[in-house]
Amino acid sequence: EQMFSILRSVVNELPFEQSEVLKKSFFEGMSHTKISEDLSIPLGTVKSRIRLAITNIRKKMKGLQ
């Protein structure tokens, strides 16, 4: 439970564009295609933002240890 709280905090610190697609994908269960349609952005942009968000989360989580 504590780790989930930390993770949520780290996700909220991400730039809006990254946290938005990450939340839709992982918390709302939307497909990348659906996110692309929902936000009117290219599919490649959705994938890039998710990848960048995960990279940033990893960096921040390592800094907390």
PDB file of N, CA and C in Angstrom:
ATOM      1  N   GLU A   1       0.830  -1.196   0.000  1.00  0.00           N
ATOM      2  CA  GLU A   1       0.000   0.000   0.000  1.00  0.00           C
ATOM      3  C   GLU A   1       0.874   1.258   0.000  1.00  0.00           C
ATOM      4  N   GLN A   2       1.951   1.237   0.770  1.00  0.00           N
ATOM      5  CA  GLN A   2       2.841   2.395   0.824  1.00  0.00           C
ATOM      6  C   GLN A   2       3.525   2.596  -0.530  1.00  0.00           C
ATOM      7  N   MET A   3       3.932   1.496  -1.187  1.00  0.00           N
ATOM      8  CA  MET A   3       4.586   1.588  -2.488  1.00  0.00           C
ATOM      9  C   MET A   3       3.623   2.164  -3.530  1.00  0.00           C
ATOM     10  N   PHE A   4       2.354   1.762  -3.468  1.00  0.00           N
ATOM     11  CA  PHE A   4       1.352   2.292  -4.396  1.00  0.00           C
ATOM     12  C   PHE A   4       1.182   3.790  -4.191  1.00  0.00           C
ATOM     13  N   SER A   5       1.203   4.226  -2.953  1.00  0.00           N
ATOM     14  CA  SER A   5       1.084   5.641  -2.641  1.00  0.00           C
ATOM     15  C   SER A   5       2.274   6.428  -3.199  1.00  0.00           C
ATOM     16  N   ILE A   6       3.457   5.868  -3.056  1.00  0.00           N
ATOM     17  CA  ILE A   6       4.667   6.510  -3.591  1.00  0.00           C
ATOM     18  C   ILE A   6       4.594   6.573  -5.110  1.00  0.00           C
ATOM     19  N   LEU A   7       4.180   5.468  -5.724  1.00  0.00           N
ATOM     20  CA  LEU A   7       4.068   5.418  -7.180  1.00  0.00           C
ATOM     21  C   LEU A   7       3.062   6.449  -7.686  1.00  0.00           C
ATOM     22  N   ARG A   8       1.943   6.559  -7.028  1.00  0.00           N
ATOM     23  CA  ARG A   8       0.931   7.551  -7.419  1.00  0.00           C
ATOM     24  C   ARG A   8       1.506   8.960  -7.335  1.00  0.00           C
ATOM     25  N   SER A   9       2.271   9.233  -6.291  1.00  0.00           N
ATOM     26  CA  SER A   9       2.895  10.536  -6.122  1.00  0.00           C
ATOM     27  C   SER A   9       3.877  10.823  -7.258  1.00  0.00           C
ATOM     28  N   VAL A  10       4.670   9.818  -7.609  1.00  0.00           N
ATOM     29  CA  VAL A  10       5.651   9.974  -8.691  1.00  0.00           C
ATOM     30  C   VAL A  10       4.931  10.213 -10.021  1.00  0.00           C
ATOM     31  N   VAL A  11       3.870   9.484 -10.272  1.00  0.00           N
ATOM     32  CA  VAL A  11       3.095   9.676 -11.512  1.00  0.00           C
ATOM     33  C   VAL A  11       2.526  11.091 -11.565  1.00  0.00           C
ATOM     34  N   ASN A  12       2.062  11.601 -10.445  1.00  0.00           N
ATOM     35  CA  ASN A  12       1.511  12.955 -10.412  1.00  0.00           C
ATOM     36  C   ASN A  12       2.559  14.035 -10.635  1.00  0.00           C
ATOM     37  N   GLU A  13       3.826  13.700 -10.439  1.00  0.00           N
ATOM     38  CA  GLU A  13       4.914  14.657 -10.663  1.00  0.00           C
ATOM     39  C   GLU A  13       5.349  14.710 -12.127  1.00  0.00           C
ATOM     40  N   LEU A  14       4.903  13.756 -12.931  1.00  0.00           N
ATOM     41  CA  LEU A  14       5.272  13.726 -14.344  1.00  0.00           C
ATOM     42  C   LEU A  14       4.634  14.904 -15.083  1.00  0.00           C
ATOM     43  N   PRO A  15       5.230  15.293 -16.216  1.00  0.00           N
ATOM     44  CA  PRO A  15       4.572  16.301 -17.047  1.00  0.00           C
ATOM     45  C   PRO A  15       3.166  15.811 -17.430  1.00  0.00           C
ATOM     46  N   PHE A  16       2.232  16.731 -17.590  1.00  0.00           N
ATOM     47  CA  PHE A  16       0.833  16.383 -17.839  1.00  0.00           C
ATOM     48  C   PHE A  16       0.667  15.420 -19.016  1.00  0.00           C
ATOM     49  N   GLU A  17       1.372  15.673 -20.127  1.00  0.00           N
ATOM     50  CA  GLU A  17       1.226  14.844 -21.319  1.00  0.00           C
ATOM     51  C   GLU A  17       1.578  13.382 -21.039  1.00  0.00           C
ATOM     52  N   GLN A  18       2.579  13.171 -20.197  1.00  0.00           N
ATOM     53  CA  GLN A  18       2.995  11.813 -19.856  1.00  0.00           C
ATOM     54  C   GLN A  18       2.032  11.164 -18.868  1.00  0.00           C
ATOM     55  N   SER A  19       1.672  11.890 -17.833  1.00  0.00           N
ATOM     56  CA  SER A  19       0.784  11.304 -16.828  1.00  0.00           C
ATOM     57  C   SER A  19      -0.596  11.025 -17.408  1.00  0.00           C
ATOM     58  N   GLU A  20      -1.043  11.864 -18.311  1.00  0.00           N
ATOM     59  CA  GLU A  20      -2.363  11.690 -18.918  1.00  0.00           C
ATOM     60  C   GLU A  20      -2.459  10.357 -19.662  1.00  0.00           C
ATOM     61  N   VAL A  21      -1.494  10.070 -20.542  1.00  0.00           N
ATOM     62  CA  VAL A  21      -1.558   8.813 -21.301  1.00  0.00           C
ATOM     63  C   VAL A  21      -1.282   7.607 -20.406  1.00  0.00           C
ATOM     64  N   LEU A  22      -0.407   7.775 -19.432  1.00  0.00           N
ATOM     65  CA  LEU A  22      -0.090   6.675 -18.523  1.00  0.00           C
ATOM     66  C   LEU A  22      -1.312   6.288 -17.692  1.00  0.00           C
ATOM     67  N   LYS A  23      -2.015   7.262 -17.170  1.00  0.00           N
ATOM     68  CA  LYS A  23      -3.216   6.992 -16.371  1.00  0.00           C
ATOM     69  C   LYS A  23      -4.294   6.323 -17.213  1.00  0.00           C
ATOM     70  N   LYS A  24      -4.483   6.815 -18.438  1.00  0.00           N
ATOM     71  CA  LYS A  24      -5.497   6.217 -19.308  1.00  0.00           C
ATOM     72  C   LYS A  24      -5.152   4.770 -19.640  1.00  0.00           C
ATOM     73  N   SER A  25      -3.874   4.497 -19.850  1.00  0.00           N
ATOM     74  CA  SER A  25      -3.452   3.150 -20.212  1.00  0.00           C
ATOM     75  C   SER A  25      -3.505   2.191 -19.031  1.00  0.00           C
ATOM     76  N   PHE A  26      -2.854   2.549 -17.937  1.00  0.00           N
ATOM     77  CA  PHE A  26      -2.695   1.612 -16.823  1.00  0.00           C
ATOM     78  C   PHE A  26      -3.821   1.652 -15.796  1.00  0.00           C
ATOM     79  N   PHE A  27      -4.369   2.818 -15.527  1.00  0.00           N
ATOM     80  CA  PHE A  27      -5.402   2.921 -14.501  1.00  0.00           C
ATOM     81  C   PHE A  27      -6.815   2.772 -15.071  1.00  0.00           C
ATOM     82  N   GLU A  28      -7.012   3.252 -16.315  1.00  0.00           N
ATOM     83  CA  GLU A  28      -8.331   3.161 -16.935  1.00  0.00           C
ATOM     84  C   GLU A  28      -8.446   1.981 -17.888  1.00  0.00           C
ATOM     85  N   GLY A  29      -7.317   1.347 -18.206  1.00  0.00           N
ATOM     86  CA  GLY A  29      -7.313   0.165 -19.058  1.00  0.00           C
ATOM     87  C   GLY A  29      -7.586   0.427 -20.531  1.00  0.00           C
ATOM     88  N   MET A  30      -7.347   1.641 -20.981  1.00  0.00           N
ATOM     89  CA  MET A  30      -7.588   1.973 -22.385  1.00  0.00           C
ATOM     90  C   MET A  30      -6.450   1.460 -23.255  1.00  0.00           C
ATOM     91  N   SER A  31      -6.774   1.056 -24.469  1.00  0.00           N
ATOM     92  CA  SER A  31      -5.742   0.632 -25.422  1.00  0.00           C
ATOM     93  C   SER A  31      -5.024   1.869 -25.955  1.00  0.00           C
ATOM     94  N   HIS A  32      -3.839   1.644 -26.494  1.00  0.00           N
ATOM     95  CA  HIS A  32      -3.083   2.763 -27.058  1.00  0.00           C
ATOM     96  C   HIS A  32      -3.860   3.402 -28.203  1.00  0.00           C
ATOM     97  N   THR A  33      -4.521   2.584 -29.005  1.00  0.00           N
ATOM     98  CA  THR A  33      -5.316   3.102 -30.118  1.00  0.00           C
ATOM     99  C   THR A  33      -6.460   3.974 -29.614  1.00  0.00           C
ATOM    100  N   LYS A  34      -7.144   3.524 -28.578  1.00  0.00           N
ATOM    101  CA  LYS A  34      -8.255   4.288 -28.006  1.00  0.00           C
ATOM    102  C   LYS A  34      -7.763   5.615 -27.418  1.00  0.00           C
ATOM    103  N   ILE A  35      -6.614   5.583 -26.749  1.00  0.00           N
ATOM    104  CA  ILE A  35      -6.038   6.812 -26.191  1.00  0.00           C
ATOM    105  C   ILE A  35      -5.733   7.787 -27.326  1.00  0.00           C
ATOM    106  N   SER A  36      -5.148   7.266 -28.399  1.00  0.00           N
ATOM    107  CA  SER A  36      -4.832   8.086 -29.565  1.00  0.00           C
ATOM    108  C   SER A  36      -6.080   8.769 -30.109  1.00  0.00           C
ATOM    109  N   GLU A  37      -7.154   8.014 -30.241  1.00  0.00           N
ATOM    110  CA  GLU A  37      -8.415   8.570 -30.738  1.00  0.00           C
ATOM    111  C   GLU A  37      -9.004   9.570 -29.743  1.00  0.00           C
ATOM    112  N   ASP A  38      -8.975   9.212 -28.466  1.00  0.00           N
ATOM    113  CA  ASP A  38      -9.559  10.038 -27.415  1.00  0.00           C
ATOM    114  C   ASP A  38      -8.872  11.402 -27.312  1.00  0.00           C
ATOM    115  N   LEU A  39      -7.555  11.415 -27.464  1.00  0.00           N
ATOM    116  CA  LEU A  39      -6.794  12.660 -27.320  1.00  0.00           C
ATOM    117  C   LEU A  39      -6.481  13.330 -28.659  1.00  0.00           C
ATOM    118  N   SER A  40      -6.871  12.675 -29.750  1.00  0.00           N
ATOM    119  CA  SER A  40      -6.601  13.188 -31.108  1.00  0.00           C
ATOM    120  C   SER A  40      -5.114  13.432 -31.337  1.00  0.00           C
ATOM    121  N   ILE A  41      -4.321  12.429 -30.959  1.00  0.00           N
ATOM    122  CA  ILE A  41      -2.878  12.479 -31.193  1.00  0.00           C
ATOM    123  C   ILE A  41      -2.468  11.188 -31.890  1.00  0.00           C
ATOM    124  N   PRO A  42      -1.337  11.206 -32.626  1.00  0.00           N
ATOM    125  CA  PRO A  42      -0.904   9.993 -33.316  1.00  0.00           C
ATOM    126  C   PRO A  42      -0.589   8.849 -32.337  1.00  0.00           C
ATOM    127  N   LEU A  43      -0.782   7.622 -32.806  1.00  0.00           N
ATOM    128  CA  LEU A  43      -0.497   6.437 -32.003  1.00  0.00           C
ATOM    129  C   LEU A  43       0.957   6.414 -31.549  1.00  0.00           C
ATOM    130  N   GLY A  44       1.862   6.792 -32.426  1.00  0.00           N
ATOM    131  CA  GLY A  44       3.284   6.827 -32.078  1.00  0.00           C
ATOM    132  C   GLY A  44       3.571   7.780 -30.926  1.00  0.00           C
ATOM    133  N   THR A  45       2.841   8.876 -30.859  1.00  0.00           N
ATOM    134  CA  THR A  45       3.003   9.843 -29.772  1.00  0.00           C
ATOM    135  C   THR A  45       2.554   9.237 -28.448  1.00  0.00           C
ATOM    136  N   VAL A  46       1.450   8.496 -28.482  1.00  0.00           N
ATOM    137  CA  VAL A  46       0.972   7.821 -27.272  1.00  0.00           C
ATOM    138  C   VAL A  46       2.046   6.867 -26.758  1.00  0.00           C
ATOM    139  N   LYS A  47       2.585   6.052 -27.651  1.00  0.00           N
ATOM    140  CA  LYS A  47       3.601   5.070 -27.256  1.00  0.00           C
ATOM    141  C   LYS A  47       4.857   5.757 -26.729  1.00  0.00           C
ATOM    142  N   SER A  48       5.273   6.835 -27.390  1.00  0.00           N
ATOM    143  CA  SER A  48       6.465   7.565 -26.950  1.00  0.00           C
ATOM    144  C   SER A  48       6.276   8.176 -25.567  1.00  0.00           C
ATOM    145  N   ARG A  49       5.099   8.751 -25.337  1.00  0.00           N
ATOM    146  CA  ARG A  49       4.832   9.380 -24.036  1.00  0.00           C
ATOM    147  C   ARG A  49       4.780   8.340 -22.926  1.00  0.00           C
ATOM    148  N   ILE A  50       4.205   7.180 -23.196  1.00  0.00           N
ATOM    149  CA  ILE A  50       4.165   6.118 -22.187  1.00  0.00           C
ATOM    150  C   ILE A  50       5.577   5.624 -21.889  1.00  0.00           C
ATOM    151  N   ARG A  51       6.364   5.408 -22.932  1.00  0.00           N
ATOM    152  CA  ARG A  51       7.740   4.947 -22.746  1.00  0.00           C
ATOM    153  C   ARG A  51       8.549   5.962 -21.942  1.00  0.00           C
ATOM    154  N   LEU A  52       8.414   7.241 -22.279  1.00  0.00           N
ATOM    155  CA  LEU A  52       9.129   8.299 -21.566  1.00  0.00           C
ATOM    156  C   LEU A  52       8.668   8.386 -20.110  1.00  0.00           C
ATOM    157  N   ALA A  53       7.366   8.247 -19.891  1.00  0.00           N
ATOM    158  CA  ALA A  53       6.831   8.286 -18.529  1.00  0.00           C
ATOM    159  C   ALA A  53       7.403   7.153 -17.688  1.00  0.00           C
ATOM    160  N   ILE A  54       7.450   5.954 -18.237  1.00  0.00           N
ATOM    161  CA  ILE A  54       7.981   4.800 -17.505  1.00  0.00           C
ATOM    162  C   ILE A  54       9.464   4.999 -17.194  1.00  0.00           C
ATOM    163  N   THR A  55      10.202   5.537 -18.154  1.00  0.00           N
ATOM    164  CA  THR A  55      11.618   5.826 -17.930  1.00  0.00           C
ATOM    165  C   THR A  55      11.779   6.827 -16.788  1.00  0.00           C
ATOM    166  N   ASN A  56      10.966   7.876 -16.795  1.00  0.00           N
ATOM    167  CA  ASN A  56      11.040   8.891 -15.740  1.00  0.00           C
ATOM    168  C   ASN A  56      10.639   8.329 -14.379  1.00  0.00           C
ATOM    169  N   ILE A  57       9.640   7.466 -14.352  1.00  0.00           N
ATOM    170  CA  ILE A  57       9.228   6.831 -13.098  1.00  0.00           C
ATOM    171  C   ILE A  57      10.356   5.984 -12.536  1.00  0.00           C
ATOM    172  N   ARG A  58      11.006   5.211 -13.382  1.00  0.00           N
ATOM    173  CA  ARG A  58      12.133   4.375 -12.938  1.00  0.00           C
ATOM    174  C   ARG A  58      13.232   5.216 -12.316  1.00  0.00           C
ATOM    175  N   LYS A  59      13.570   6.333 -12.984  1.00  0.00           N
ATOM    176  CA  LYS A  59      14.610   7.219 -12.470  1.00  0.00           C
ATOM    177  C   LYS A  59      14.224   7.780 -11.096  1.00  0.00           C
ATOM    178  N   LYS A  60      12.973   8.226 -10.979  1.00  0.00           N
ATOM    179  CA  LYS A  60      12.527   8.821  -9.714  1.00  0.00           C
ATOM    180  C   LYS A  60      12.453   7.776  -8.607  1.00  0.00           C
ATOM    181  N   MET A  61      12.032   6.569  -8.933  1.00  0.00           N
ATOM    182  CA  MET A  61      11.929   5.515  -7.928  1.00  0.00           C
ATOM    183  C   MET A  61      13.325   5.102  -7.441  1.00  0.00           C
ATOM    184  N   LYS A  62      14.311   5.079  -8.351  1.00  0.00           N
ATOM    185  CA  LYS A  62      15.674   4.762  -7.933  1.00  0.00           C
ATOM    186  C   LYS A  62      16.211   5.815  -6.984  1.00  0.00           C
ATOM    187  N   GLY A  63      15.836   7.062  -7.225  1.00  0.00           N
ATOM    188  CA  GLY A  63      16.272   8.156  -6.369  1.00  0.00           C
ATOM    189  C   GLY A  63      15.678   8.097  -4.981  1.00  0.00           C
ATOM    190  N   LEU A  64      14.557   7.410  -4.826  1.00  0.00           N
ATOM    191  CA  LEU A  64      13.898   7.311  -3.524  1.00  0.00           C
ATOM    192  C   LEU A  64      14.469   6.184  -2.668  1.00  0.00           C
ATOM    193  N   GLN A  65      15.223   5.297  -3.267  1.00  0.00           N
ATOM    194  CA  GLN A  65      15.752   4.140  -2.508  1.00  0.00           C
ATOM    195  C   GLN A  65      17.019   4.487  -1.761  1.00  0.00           C
TER     196      GLN A  65
END
